[in-house]
Amino acid sequence: MEFHSGSSGFYKAPATKAAIGLVAISSLALQINSLGRYLPSLRCDYEAVFSHNEFWRLLSGKVICDNSPSIICSLMLIYYLRIIERRFGSRKFLDLVVKCASLTVVLELAAVFWIRRSSQYAIGLSTGPYPLIFPLLVPYYFAVPRLITYPFLGIPLSAKLIVYLLAFQLMALHPNNVVVSLCGIVRHRPLALSPASPSAGRGSPLPSERPAHAGDDAGAPQPRSLVRRARAASAGRDATRHAQCSRRGLR
């Protein structure tokens, strides 16, 4: 089903297509019996990272999913969130994903370390592409309008609700997912996002950034000049009325 854009598939979303392919191939391959023995050495593990310095798990564990529900929900969410790449351009989207994912992983490490040290709750690191998914929910909420609504018991429900339900389901699969989801959502700043410029990839430029064409109003006055012209015209009318009144008085 296509809810939020006029084009289906991966039109103008090559980065999203690559992300889905990477997560799907790596996760499904590890579900095979002959390759499943490598899964414990690739998933994120708190003790392995902090005690044995196996830092590659922070990269491999954020690309694979270790169970079928997380594979399905993650792939569906990444597919629906491709609209962010279309709106902001592939180059700006990749820059945003790298920064948000890196900072989310750092925040997750700090939060898990603090929770384990300050309490007896043995929470661990999450395994899955959650540092990619949850930070993108913030620009998805602010930048994507509610184009279609469905009435349910007299309440208008947006088609975006399916994305939020999938995200909630993904967060509820394991307690470790709650920490990374909150870190990803809290870390993101909506004001850091703006539609891509013409040189930032495939995003559509802003109206003020589009080049003027021969048929456009290239010489259209700016708002300040319009105010000045209005004031000048008003002063001219006042002067004309004053002159007419003066002539009538002389008569």
Short mmCIF file of C-alpha atoms in Angstrom, two decimals:
data_model
loop_
_atom_site.label_atom_id
_atom_site.label_comp_id
_atom_site.label_asym_id
_atom_site.label_seq_id
_atom_site.Cartn_x
_atom_site.Cartn_y
_atom_site.Cartn_z
CA MET A 1 0.00 0.00 0.00
CA GLU A 2 1.22 3.50 -0.81
CA PHE A 3 0.06 6.16 1.59
CA HIS A 4 2.40 9.12 1.57
CA SER A 5 3.82 9.68 -1.88
CA GLY A 6 2.72 9.71 -5.45
CA SER A 7 5.38 7.24 -6.60
CA SER A 8 5.63 3.68 -5.40
CA GLY A 9 8.73 1.58 -5.01
CA PHE A 10 12.18 3.09 -4.52
CA TYR A 11 11.79 6.07 -6.85
CA LYS A 12 14.41 8.67 -5.81
CA ALA A 13 15.35 6.53 -2.79
CA PRO A 14 18.56 4.62 -3.66
CA ALA A 15 19.96 4.85 -0.12
CA THR A 16 16.80 3.34 1.34
CA LYS A 17 16.90 0.59 -1.25
CA ALA A 18 20.51 -0.23 -0.31
CA ALA A 19 19.67 -0.20 3.41
CA ILE A 20 16.75 -2.59 2.94
CA GLY A 21 18.89 -4.91 0.83
CA LEU A 22 21.71 -4.93 3.37
CA VAL A 23 19.44 -5.59 6.36
CA ALA A 24 17.34 -8.19 4.54
CA ILE A 25 20.25 -10.18 3.09
CA SER A 26 22.35 -10.19 6.24
CA SER A 27 19.43 -10.99 8.56
CA LEU A 28 17.90 -13.70 6.40
CA ALA A 29 21.27 -15.29 5.74
CA LEU A 30 21.86 -15.68 9.48
CA GLN A 31 18.55 -17.49 9.79
CA ILE A 32 19.98 -20.38 7.76
CA ASN A 33 21.22 -23.23 9.90
CA SER A 34 24.68 -23.31 8.35
CA LEU A 35 25.22 -19.58 8.97
CA GLY A 36 23.25 -19.27 12.19
CA ARG A 37 26.27 -20.23 14.28
CA TYR A 38 27.83 -16.83 13.47
CA LEU A 39 24.91 -14.89 14.91
CA PRO A 40 26.11 -14.91 18.56
CA SER A 41 29.44 -13.40 17.49
CA LEU A 42 27.78 -10.60 15.49
CA ARG A 43 24.94 -9.39 17.71
CA CYS A 44 25.46 -6.55 20.18
CA ASP A 45 26.49 -7.76 23.62
CA TYR A 46 27.32 -5.49 26.55
CA GLU A 47 29.87 -7.81 28.16
CA ALA A 48 31.61 -8.54 24.86
CA VAL A 49 31.93 -4.85 24.01
CA PHE A 50 33.08 -3.54 27.40
CA SER A 51 34.95 -6.56 28.75
CA HIS A 52 36.50 -8.11 25.61
CA ASN A 53 36.75 -4.93 23.45
CA GLU A 54 34.77 -6.49 20.59
CA PHE A 55 33.77 -3.13 19.17
CA TRP A 56 32.86 -4.54 15.75
CA ARG A 57 29.62 -5.70 17.32
CA LEU A 58 28.49 -2.05 17.43
CA LEU A 59 28.52 -2.07 13.63
CA SER A 60 27.49 -5.62 12.79
CA GLY A 61 24.82 -5.69 15.51
CA LYS A 62 23.14 -2.58 14.06
CA VAL A 63 22.81 -4.10 10.61
CA ILE A 64 21.34 -7.53 11.39
CA CYS A 65 18.11 -8.59 13.10
CA ASP A 66 18.19 -11.66 15.31
CA ASN A 67 14.52 -12.73 15.07
CA SER A 68 11.74 -12.83 12.50
CA PRO A 69 9.40 -10.16 14.03
CA SER A 70 12.20 -7.61 14.15
CA ILE A 71 13.15 -8.39 10.53
CA ILE A 72 9.59 -7.81 9.30
CA CYS A 73 8.95 -4.65 11.33
CA SER A 74 12.38 -3.15 10.54
CA LEU A 75 12.10 -3.70 6.79
CA MET A 76 8.58 -2.29 6.67
CA LEU A 77 9.58 0.78 8.66
CA ILE A 78 12.64 1.49 6.53
CA TYR A 79 10.46 1.17 3.43
CA TYR A 80 7.84 3.60 4.71
CA LEU A 81 10.51 6.07 5.87
CA ARG A 82 11.91 6.35 2.34
CA ILE A 83 9.73 9.43 1.94
CA ILE A 84 12.31 11.28 4.08
CA GLU A 85 14.98 10.63 1.47
CA ARG A 86 12.67 11.82 -1.29
CA ARG A 87 11.88 15.06 0.50
CA PHE A 88 15.42 15.96 1.56
CA GLY A 89 17.58 14.35 -1.12
CA SER A 90 19.85 11.32 -1.02
CA ARG A 91 23.02 13.20 -0.06
CA LYS A 92 21.45 15.07 2.83
CA PHE A 93 19.61 11.92 3.87
CA LEU A 94 22.84 9.90 4.05
CA ASP A 95 24.54 12.64 6.04
CA LEU A 96 21.61 12.74 8.44
CA VAL A 97 21.51 8.95 8.85
CA VAL A 98 25.24 8.66 9.57
CA LYS A 99 25.20 11.43 12.17
CA CYS A 100 22.00 10.30 13.88
CA ALA A 101 22.96 6.62 13.93
CA SER A 102 26.42 7.33 15.33
CA LEU A 103 25.17 9.62 18.08
CA THR A 104 22.33 7.25 18.92
CA VAL A 105 24.77 4.38 19.42
CA VAL A 106 26.93 6.56 21.67
CA LEU A 107 23.90 7.62 23.71
CA GLU A 108 22.75 4.00 23.97
CA LEU A 109 26.16 2.92 25.29
CA ALA A 110 26.16 5.73 27.85
CA ALA A 111 22.56 5.05 28.93
CA VAL A 112 23.07 1.28 29.30
CA PHE A 113 26.33 1.81 31.19
CA TRP A 114 24.65 4.28 33.57
CA ILE A 115 21.59 2.04 34.13
CA ARG A 116 23.69 -1.01 34.90
CA ARG A 117 25.92 0.93 37.29
CA SER A 118 23.17 2.81 39.11
CA SER A 119 20.67 -0.05 39.43
CA GLN A 120 20.47 -3.82 39.52
CA TYR A 121 18.58 -4.01 36.22
CA ALA A 122 20.74 -6.02 33.80
CA ILE A 123 19.75 -4.26 30.59
CA GLY A 124 21.81 -4.86 27.47
CA LEU A 125 22.46 -3.45 24.02
CA SER A 126 19.92 -3.86 21.26
CA THR A 127 20.52 -5.79 18.05
CA GLY A 128 18.91 -4.33 14.94
CA PRO A 129 18.89 -1.24 12.69
CA TYR A 130 17.18 0.80 15.40
CA PRO A 131 19.68 3.72 15.36
CA LEU A 132 18.59 4.21 11.76
CA ILE A 133 14.84 3.84 12.26
CA PHE A 134 13.91 5.68 15.44
CA PRO A 135 15.72 9.00 14.74
CA LEU A 136 13.91 9.22 11.39
CA LEU A 137 10.52 9.10 13.11
CA VAL A 138 10.99 12.69 14.25
CA PRO A 139 11.36 14.27 10.78
CA TYR A 140 8.70 11.86 9.55
CA TYR A 141 6.27 13.27 12.10
CA PHE A 142 7.06 16.92 11.33
CA ALA A 143 7.80 16.86 7.59
CA VAL A 144 5.29 14.36 6.18
CA PRO A 145 1.70 15.71 6.13
CA ARG A 146 -1.40 13.67 6.85
CA LEU A 147 -2.61 13.18 3.30
CA ILE A 148 -5.19 10.47 3.94
CA THR A 149 -7.42 9.95 6.96
CA TYR A 150 -9.76 7.09 7.72
CA PRO A 151 -12.74 7.47 10.08
CA PHE A 152 -12.80 4.90 12.86
CA LEU A 153 -15.58 5.13 15.46
CA GLY A 154 -15.96 8.79 14.60
CA ILE A 155 -12.23 9.49 15.08
CA PRO A 156 -10.18 10.50 11.99
CA LEU A 157 -7.09 8.30 11.84
CA SER A 158 -4.12 9.21 9.67
CA ALA A 159 -2.49 6.73 7.32
CA LYS A 160 0.75 7.54 9.16
CA LEU A 161 -0.62 5.58 12.11
CA ILE A 162 0.69 2.32 10.64
CA VAL A 163 4.26 3.64 10.92
CA TYR A 164 3.80 4.57 14.57
CA LEU A 165 2.22 1.19 15.35
CA LEU A 166 5.12 -0.63 13.70
CA ALA A 167 7.59 1.47 15.66
CA PHE A 168 5.78 0.71 18.90
CA GLN A 169 5.72 -2.99 18.08
CA LEU A 170 9.45 -2.89 17.36
CA MET A 171 10.13 -1.10 20.63
CA ALA A 172 8.01 -3.59 22.60
CA LEU A 173 9.78 -6.67 21.25
CA HIS A 174 12.54 -6.45 23.88
CA PRO A 175 13.34 -4.18 26.85
CA ASN A 176 16.69 -3.33 25.27
CA ASN A 177 14.85 -1.71 22.36
CA VAL A 178 13.24 0.85 24.67
CA VAL A 179 16.57 2.46 25.52
CA VAL A 180 17.79 2.79 21.93
CA SER A 181 14.40 4.08 20.75
CA LEU A 182 14.33 6.82 23.37
CA CYS A 183 17.95 7.72 22.65
CA GLY A 184 17.21 8.01 18.93
CA ILE A 185 14.08 10.12 19.38
CA VAL A 186 15.50 12.42 22.06
CA ARG A 187 18.75 12.95 20.21
CA HIS A 188 17.16 14.19 17.01
CA ARG A 189 16.59 17.92 16.50
CA PRO A 190 13.78 18.71 14.06
CA LEU A 191 15.20 22.18 13.37
CA ALA A 192 18.33 20.60 11.91
CA LEU A 193 16.29 19.37 8.97
CA SER A 194 15.35 21.50 6.03
CA PRO A 195 14.44 20.54 2.47
CA ALA A 196 17.50 19.86 0.39
CA SER A 197 19.05 22.51 -1.78
CA PRO A 198 19.55 21.89 -5.51
CA SER A 199 23.15 20.82 -4.88
CA ALA A 200 22.31 18.45 -2.02
CA GLY A 201 21.14 15.45 -4.00
CA ARG A 202 17.75 14.71 -5.50
CA GLY A 203 15.61 16.79 -3.20
CA SER A 204 13.32 19.48 -4.58
CA PRO A 205 14.63 23.01 -4.10
CA LEU A 206 12.76 25.63 -2.19
CA PRO A 207 10.78 28.18 -4.21
CA SER A 208 13.29 30.87 -3.24
CA GLU A 209 16.16 28.68 -4.49
CA ARG A 210 14.70 27.87 -7.90
CA PRO A 211 16.31 29.71 -10.83
CA ALA A 212 14.22 32.34 -12.56
CA HIS A 213 13.01 31.50 -16.05
CA ALA A 214 11.93 33.72 -18.87
CA GLY A 215 8.24 33.15 -18.18
CA ASP A 216 8.56 33.70 -14.43
CA ASP A 217 8.19 37.00 -12.64
CA ALA A 218 11.94 37.42 -12.29
CA GLY A 219 11.60 41.13 -11.73
CA ALA A 220 8.86 40.86 -9.13
CA PRO A 221 9.39 43.42 -6.33
CA GLN A 222 10.36 42.29 -2.88
CA PRO A 223 8.04 42.85 0.11
CA ARG A 224 10.00 45.91 1.33
CA SER A 225 9.80 47.63 -2.05
CA LEU A 226 6.06 46.92 -2.12
CA VAL A 227 5.65 48.68 1.22
CA ARG A 228 7.66 51.65 0.03
CA ARG A 229 5.57 51.93 -3.15
CA ALA A 230 2.35 51.74 -1.16
CA ARG A 231 3.55 54.49 1.17
CA ALA A 232 4.61 56.67 -1.77
CA ALA A 233 1.25 56.17 -3.48
CA SER A 234 -0.59 57.05 -0.25
CA ALA A 235 1.51 60.20 0.18
CA GLY A 236 0.79 61.17 -3.41
CA ARG A 237 -2.95 60.79 -2.90
CA ASP A 238 -2.79 62.89 0.28
CA ALA A 239 -0.89 65.62 -1.55
CA THR A 240 -3.45 65.66 -4.37
CA ARG A 241 -6.35 65.95 -1.91
CA HIS A 242 -4.61 68.78 -0.06
CA ALA A 243 -4.03 70.65 -3.31
CA GLN A 244 -7.66 70.25 -4.32
CA CYS A 245 -8.85 71.52 -0.95
CA SER A 246 -6.56 74.52 -1.22
CA ARG A 247 -7.93 75.42 -4.66
CA ARG A 248 -11.50 75.22 -3.40
CA GLY A 249 -10.60 77.52 -0.49
CA LEU A 250 -9.14 80.13 -2.82
CA ARG A 251 -12.27 80.10 -4.91
#
